[in-house]
XYZ file of C-alpha atoms in Angstrom:
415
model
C 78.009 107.652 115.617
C 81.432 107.736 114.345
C 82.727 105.312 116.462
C 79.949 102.985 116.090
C 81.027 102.688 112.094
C 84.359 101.672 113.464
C 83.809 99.580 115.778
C 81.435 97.686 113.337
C 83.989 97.579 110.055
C 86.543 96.406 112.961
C 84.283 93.337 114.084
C 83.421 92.535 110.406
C 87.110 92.608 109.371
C 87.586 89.485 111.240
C 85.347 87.480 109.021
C 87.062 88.653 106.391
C 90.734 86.672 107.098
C 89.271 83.456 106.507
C 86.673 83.955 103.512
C 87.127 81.609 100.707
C 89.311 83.142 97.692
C 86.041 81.805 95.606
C 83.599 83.360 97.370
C 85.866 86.788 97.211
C 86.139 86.395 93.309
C 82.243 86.095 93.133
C 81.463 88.964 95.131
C 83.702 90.859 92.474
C 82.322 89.824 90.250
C 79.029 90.613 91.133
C 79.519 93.917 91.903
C 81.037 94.382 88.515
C 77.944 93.234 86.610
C 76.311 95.562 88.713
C 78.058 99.095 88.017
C 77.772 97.894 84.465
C 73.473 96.917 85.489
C 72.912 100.467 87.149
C 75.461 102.578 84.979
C 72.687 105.219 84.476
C 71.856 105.310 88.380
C 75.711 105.956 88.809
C 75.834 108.495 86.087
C 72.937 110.301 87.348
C 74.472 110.583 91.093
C 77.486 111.674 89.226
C 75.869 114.398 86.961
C 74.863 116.085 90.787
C 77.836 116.217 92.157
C 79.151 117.459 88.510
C 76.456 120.230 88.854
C 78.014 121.915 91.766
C 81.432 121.921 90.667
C 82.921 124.823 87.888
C 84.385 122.796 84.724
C 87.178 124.765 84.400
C 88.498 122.612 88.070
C 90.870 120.999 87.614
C 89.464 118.221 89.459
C 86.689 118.046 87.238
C 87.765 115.996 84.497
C 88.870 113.168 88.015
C 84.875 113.656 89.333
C 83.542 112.647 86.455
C 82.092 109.600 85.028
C 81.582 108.202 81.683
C 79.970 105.044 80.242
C 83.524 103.704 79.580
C 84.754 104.899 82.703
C 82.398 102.949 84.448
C 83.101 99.759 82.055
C 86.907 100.070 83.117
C 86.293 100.258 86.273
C 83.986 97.153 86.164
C 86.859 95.098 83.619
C 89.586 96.372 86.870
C 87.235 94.716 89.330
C 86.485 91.646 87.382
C 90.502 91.754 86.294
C 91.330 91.834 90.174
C 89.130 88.414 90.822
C 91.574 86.595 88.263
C 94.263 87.542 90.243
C 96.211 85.125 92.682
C 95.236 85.479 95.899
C 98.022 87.279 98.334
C 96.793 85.781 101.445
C 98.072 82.851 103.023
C 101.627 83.251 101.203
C 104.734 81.606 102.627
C 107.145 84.398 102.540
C 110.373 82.525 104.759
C 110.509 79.240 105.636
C 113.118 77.800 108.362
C 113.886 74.722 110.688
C 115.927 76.345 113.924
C 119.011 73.652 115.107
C 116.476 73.240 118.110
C 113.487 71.820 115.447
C 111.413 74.564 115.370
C 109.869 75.619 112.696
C 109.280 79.076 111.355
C 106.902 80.198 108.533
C 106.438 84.007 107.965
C 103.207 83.733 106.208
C 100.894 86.999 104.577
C 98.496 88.407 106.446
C 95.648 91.530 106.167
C 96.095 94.515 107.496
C 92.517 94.130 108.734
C 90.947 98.028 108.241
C 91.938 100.350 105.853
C 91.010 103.840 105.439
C 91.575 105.621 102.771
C 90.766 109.382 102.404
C 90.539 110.604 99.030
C 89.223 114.024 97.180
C 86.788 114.054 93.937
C 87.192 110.977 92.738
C 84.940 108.227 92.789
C 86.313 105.397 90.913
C 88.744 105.167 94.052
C 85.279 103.885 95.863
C 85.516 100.818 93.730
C 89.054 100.434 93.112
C 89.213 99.990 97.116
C 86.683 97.864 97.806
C 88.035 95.315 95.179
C 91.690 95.373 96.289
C 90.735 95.478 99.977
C 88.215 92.492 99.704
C 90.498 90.403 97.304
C 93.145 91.422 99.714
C 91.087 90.162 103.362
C 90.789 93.904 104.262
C 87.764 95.910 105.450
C 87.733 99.638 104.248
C 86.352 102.913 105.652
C 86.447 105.592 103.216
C 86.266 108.803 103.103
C 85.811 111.281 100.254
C 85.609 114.645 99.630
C 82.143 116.490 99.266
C 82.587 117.320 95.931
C 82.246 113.453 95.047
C 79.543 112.563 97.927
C 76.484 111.842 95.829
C 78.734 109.632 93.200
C 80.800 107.923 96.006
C 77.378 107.114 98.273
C 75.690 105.600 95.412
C 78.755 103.255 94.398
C 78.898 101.866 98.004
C 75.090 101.745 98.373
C 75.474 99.185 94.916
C 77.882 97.221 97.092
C 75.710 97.159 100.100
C 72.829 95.391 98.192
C 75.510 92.849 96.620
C 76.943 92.503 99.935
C 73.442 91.638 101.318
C 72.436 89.578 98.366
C 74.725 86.861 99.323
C 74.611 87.034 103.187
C 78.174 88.673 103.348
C 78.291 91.356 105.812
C 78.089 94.563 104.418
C 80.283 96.507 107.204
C 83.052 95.036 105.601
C 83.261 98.523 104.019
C 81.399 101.850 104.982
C 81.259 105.127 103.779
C 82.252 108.524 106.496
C 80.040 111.704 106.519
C 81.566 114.502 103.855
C 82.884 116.684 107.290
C 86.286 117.672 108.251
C 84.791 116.188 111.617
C 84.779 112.528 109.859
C 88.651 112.647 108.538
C 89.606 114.163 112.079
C 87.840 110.999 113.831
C 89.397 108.182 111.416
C 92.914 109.746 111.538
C 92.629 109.122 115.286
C 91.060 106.072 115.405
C 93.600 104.079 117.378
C 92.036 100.272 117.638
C 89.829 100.666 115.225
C 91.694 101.298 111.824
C 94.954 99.769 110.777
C 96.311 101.813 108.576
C 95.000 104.875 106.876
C 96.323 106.160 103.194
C 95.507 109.180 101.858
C 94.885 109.377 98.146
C 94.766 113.324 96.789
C 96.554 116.031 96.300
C 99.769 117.617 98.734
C 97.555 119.683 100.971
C 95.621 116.239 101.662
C 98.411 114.337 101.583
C 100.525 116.871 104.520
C 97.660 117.497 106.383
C 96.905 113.580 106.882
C 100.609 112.946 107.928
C 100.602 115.220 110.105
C 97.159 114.538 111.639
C 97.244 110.679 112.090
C 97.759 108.732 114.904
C 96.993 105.539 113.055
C 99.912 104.276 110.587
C 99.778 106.091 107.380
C 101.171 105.423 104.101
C 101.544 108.134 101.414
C 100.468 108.059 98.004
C 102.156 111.373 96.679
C 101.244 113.782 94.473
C 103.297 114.423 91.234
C 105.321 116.589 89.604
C 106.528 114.801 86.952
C 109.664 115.497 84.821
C 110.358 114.098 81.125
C 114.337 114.933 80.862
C 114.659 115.275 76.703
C 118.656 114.626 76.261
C 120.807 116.188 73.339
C 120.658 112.120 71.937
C 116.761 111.902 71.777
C 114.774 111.173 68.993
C 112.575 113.936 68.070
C 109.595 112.150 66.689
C 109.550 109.687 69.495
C 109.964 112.375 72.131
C 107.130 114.634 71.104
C 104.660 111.328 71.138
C 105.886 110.622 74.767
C 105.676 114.390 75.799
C 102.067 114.368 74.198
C 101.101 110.928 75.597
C 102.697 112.032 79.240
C 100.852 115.825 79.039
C 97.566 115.454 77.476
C 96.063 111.751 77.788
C 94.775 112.741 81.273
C 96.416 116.027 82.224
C 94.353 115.657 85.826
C 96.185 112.374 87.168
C 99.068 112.493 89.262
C 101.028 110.496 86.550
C 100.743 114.071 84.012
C 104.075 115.505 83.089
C 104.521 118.646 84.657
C 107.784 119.921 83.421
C 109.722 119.014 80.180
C 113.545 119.249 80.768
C 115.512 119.713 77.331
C 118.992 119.941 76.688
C 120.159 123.348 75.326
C 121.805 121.797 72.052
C 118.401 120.322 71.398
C 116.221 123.889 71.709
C 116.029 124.023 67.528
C 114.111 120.821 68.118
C 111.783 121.987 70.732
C 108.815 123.641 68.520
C 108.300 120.028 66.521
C 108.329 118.002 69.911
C 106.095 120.409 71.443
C 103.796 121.052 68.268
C 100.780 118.363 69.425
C 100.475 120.260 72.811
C 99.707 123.329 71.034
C 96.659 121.923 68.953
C 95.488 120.801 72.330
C 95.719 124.296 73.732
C 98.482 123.343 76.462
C 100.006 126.587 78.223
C 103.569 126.252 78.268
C 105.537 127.955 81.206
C 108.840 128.826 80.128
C 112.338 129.504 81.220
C 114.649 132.321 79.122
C 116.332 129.931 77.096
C 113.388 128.009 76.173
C 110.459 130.710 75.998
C 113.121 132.394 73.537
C 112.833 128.770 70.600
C 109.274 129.099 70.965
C 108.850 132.421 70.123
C 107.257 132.650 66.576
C 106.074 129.116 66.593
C 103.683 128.227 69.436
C 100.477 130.145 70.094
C 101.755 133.754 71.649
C 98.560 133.412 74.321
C 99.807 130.069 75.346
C 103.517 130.788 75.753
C 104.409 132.493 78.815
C 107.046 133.078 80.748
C 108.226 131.844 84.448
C 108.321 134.324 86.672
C 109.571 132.495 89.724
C 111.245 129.267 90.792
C 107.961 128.505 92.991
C 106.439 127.016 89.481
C 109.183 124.269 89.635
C 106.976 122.983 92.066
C 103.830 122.692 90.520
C 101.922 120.021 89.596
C 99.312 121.519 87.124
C 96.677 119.019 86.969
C 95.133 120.608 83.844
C 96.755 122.081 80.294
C 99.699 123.915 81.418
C 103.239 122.762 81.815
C 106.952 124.167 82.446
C 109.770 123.886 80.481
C 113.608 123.988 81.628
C 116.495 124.169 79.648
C 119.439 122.707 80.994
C 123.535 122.395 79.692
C 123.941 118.363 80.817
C 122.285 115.664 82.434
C 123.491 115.881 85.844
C 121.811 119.640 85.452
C 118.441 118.018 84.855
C 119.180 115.110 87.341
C 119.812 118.080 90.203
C 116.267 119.991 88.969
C 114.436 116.336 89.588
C 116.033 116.048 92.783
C 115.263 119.950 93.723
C 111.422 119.703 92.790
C 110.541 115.857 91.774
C 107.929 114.251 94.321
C 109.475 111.379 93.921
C 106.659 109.902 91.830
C 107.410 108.795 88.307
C 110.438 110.599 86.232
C 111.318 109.816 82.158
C 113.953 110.383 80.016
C 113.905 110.166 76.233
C 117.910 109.315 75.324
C 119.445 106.854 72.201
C 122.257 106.760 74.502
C 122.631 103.543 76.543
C 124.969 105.312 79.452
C 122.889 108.057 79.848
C 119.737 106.339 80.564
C 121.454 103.829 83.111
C 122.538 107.156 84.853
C 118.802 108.518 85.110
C 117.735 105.662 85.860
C 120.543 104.578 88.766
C 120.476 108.662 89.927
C 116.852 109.731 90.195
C 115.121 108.781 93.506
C 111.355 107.883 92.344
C 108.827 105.319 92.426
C 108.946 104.571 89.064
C 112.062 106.005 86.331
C 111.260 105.495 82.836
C 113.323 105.271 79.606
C 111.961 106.099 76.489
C 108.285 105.863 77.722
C 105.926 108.084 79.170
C 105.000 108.467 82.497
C 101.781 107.532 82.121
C 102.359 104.441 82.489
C 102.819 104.566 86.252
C 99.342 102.682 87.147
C 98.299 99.479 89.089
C 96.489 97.999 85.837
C 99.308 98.880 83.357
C 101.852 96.921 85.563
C 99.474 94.554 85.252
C 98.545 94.361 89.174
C 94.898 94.857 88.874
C 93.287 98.387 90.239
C 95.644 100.357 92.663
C 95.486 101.615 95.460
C 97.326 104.730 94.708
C 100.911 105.644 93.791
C 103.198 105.413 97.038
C 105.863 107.722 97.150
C 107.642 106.940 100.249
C 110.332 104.223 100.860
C 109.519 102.496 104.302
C 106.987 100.027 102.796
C 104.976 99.856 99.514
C 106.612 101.913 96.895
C 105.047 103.034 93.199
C 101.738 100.878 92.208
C 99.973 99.549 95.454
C 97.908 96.772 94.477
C 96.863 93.825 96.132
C 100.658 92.225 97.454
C 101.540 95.626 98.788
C 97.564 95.328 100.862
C 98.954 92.894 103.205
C 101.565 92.462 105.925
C 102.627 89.585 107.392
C 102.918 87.448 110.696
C 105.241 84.591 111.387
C 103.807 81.119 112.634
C 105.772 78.948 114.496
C 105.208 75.428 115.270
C 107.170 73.351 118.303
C 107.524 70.012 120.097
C 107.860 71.102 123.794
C 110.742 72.994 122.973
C 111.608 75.190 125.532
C 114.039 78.166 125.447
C 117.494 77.700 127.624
């Protein structure tokens, strides 16, 4: 049965190369007016799987949907069909002494699978960057989101159909541990798998696959607060970075300060505490906060293992540190290499952090969550790669494609 999906989403990826850009932006289109046409069938899908799943989870606040979550999700997909296309581009262009001529020229992958957890805007957010992108997709989510992710694709089936377009140009796996297993090894049939979840996912699909993988990491996020910040910007980009979605892999995780800055740290932590944000902290730090954060939500670390975590709900760590290279060496130590900020009025000091810390994405003076396909302004993403050897950060629709080189002769022939 398995292998019957594939083989299918393999033969209808071929169609897909040579679709019209037009005909790509419709379908998009299309299937945006329709998660905004059958929000409530969505939502009701949704409210099952949000039924079987404790809301103190973490992974709650990613399962669910909303009436505006499903309106951004329809704006990304409509966003993505105003988007140049990335097919078709001319990436080198040479004439050899011997007249030929060589183009290297974007391609498609041709199938993607992605494997993701509870979280079922991803169903969309694939579909529209694999289609804009010439890609067919097999996903594969987690049960918690099963209900909400089969009803999104089901929507795109009957668009799919409505305009004679194949509709194996994306499928949807069983919920089973059996399913992941089969598309991690399915040599022939899928081009590239990503995995789009949290580190158990993420390790256990590395070290599974025997297709090509590319990681999209999860992060533990620093926000390095240096002895020249500003305190009233700081605590708006420690607030922004913690609370706006404390779920996403973007969330700050730790807050590094400076020890000549601890007087400041109750007034740049003060917003975190009206939002009932636990606070895991080191000596130096849980010592400033004493007397002025909330005594139940001030607690503190009781091993270097917490470094490591990232939360994904209202807690956070705090480290104290005596420079910069300090907090540069405790990124390095427990960063994911995801997305890492400092919040400095000192121009050397942020070209350090910048030029030192080996992430995705290095912010100054901004919050980290920032780090997002739309907010770069490259449509929905794919997810956040943390890995060098290919995409890196965002992956949107240019980092969906690889390339092949055409090369055109006159009965050249080689010596």
């Amino acid at each position: 049965m398995l292998e019957d999906i594939f083989r299918r989403v393999k033969r209808a990826s071929k169609s897909l190369a040579n679709m019209d850009d037009a005909l790509r932006n419709r379908l998009l289109c299309l299937v945006a007016d329709a998660i905004e046409k059958e929000t409530e069938t969505l939502l009701a899908a949704n409210r099952e799987d949000l039924a079987l799943m404790n809301k103190s989870n973490p992974m709650y606040d990613r399962l669910q949907l909303t009436p505006a979550r499903l309106k951004e999700i329809a704006d990304n997909m409509r966003h993505v069909a105003t988007l140049p296309s990335p097919l078709g581009k001319v990436l080198k262009h040479k004439t050899l002494p011997n007249g030929l001529d060589l183009r290297r020229v974007s391609v498609p992958f041709g199938v993607i699978g992605v494997v993701y957890e509870a979280r079922p805007n991803v169903t969309f957010d694939v579909f529209a960057l694999c289609l804009k992108s010439g890609n067919a997709s097999i996903l594969k989510c987690g049960k918690d989101a099963i209900r909400s992710c089969q009803t999104g694709v089901d929507l795109i089936h009957r668009v799919l159909k409505s305009v004679h377009v194949n509709p194996d140009i994306v499928a949807l796996l069983p919920a089973t541990h059996e399913a992941t297993a089969a598309l991690l090894q399915a040599v022939g049939y899928v081009d590239l798998c990503i995995p789009r979840g949290g580190k158990r996912l993420i390790s256990f699909v590395r070290d599974t696959a025997k297709v090509p993988v590319i990681e999209t990491g999860a992060g533990v996020v620093h926000c390095y607060f240096d002895k020249r910040g500003d305190v009233a910007m700081g605590q708006r980009i420690i607030d922004n970075a913690k609370t706006r979605r404390c779920s996403v892999c973007n969330a700050l995780d730790c807050l590094i300060i400076h020890a000549s800055r601890l007087s400041d740290l109750p007034e740049l932590v003060k917003p975190l505490a009206d939002k009932q944000v636990k606070l895991h902290a080191d000596p130096r730090a849980y010592a400033a906060l004493q007397g002025h954060y909330p005594a139940d939500l001030l607690v503190p670390i009781t091993n270097d293992d917490e470094w490591k975590t990232e939360w994904l709900s209202m807690q956070m760590g705090i480290k104290t540190v005596d420079s910069i290279d300090e907090a540069l060496e405790h990124i390095d130590t427990y960063g994911s290499g995801h997305s890492e900020s400092i919040v400095t009025d000192d121009q050397a000091a942020a070209l350090h952090f910048q030029q030192a810390v080996d992430a995705a994405c290095v912010y100054v003076n901004a919050p980290t969550s920032f780090t997002d396909g739309a907010q770069f302004g490259l449509g929905a993403e794919i997810g956040i790669s943390t890995q060098k050897l290919g995409a890196r950060g965002p992956m949107a629709l240019e980092e969906m494609t690889t390339y092949k080189w055409l090369i055109n002769g006159n009965g050249q022939v080689r010596p």
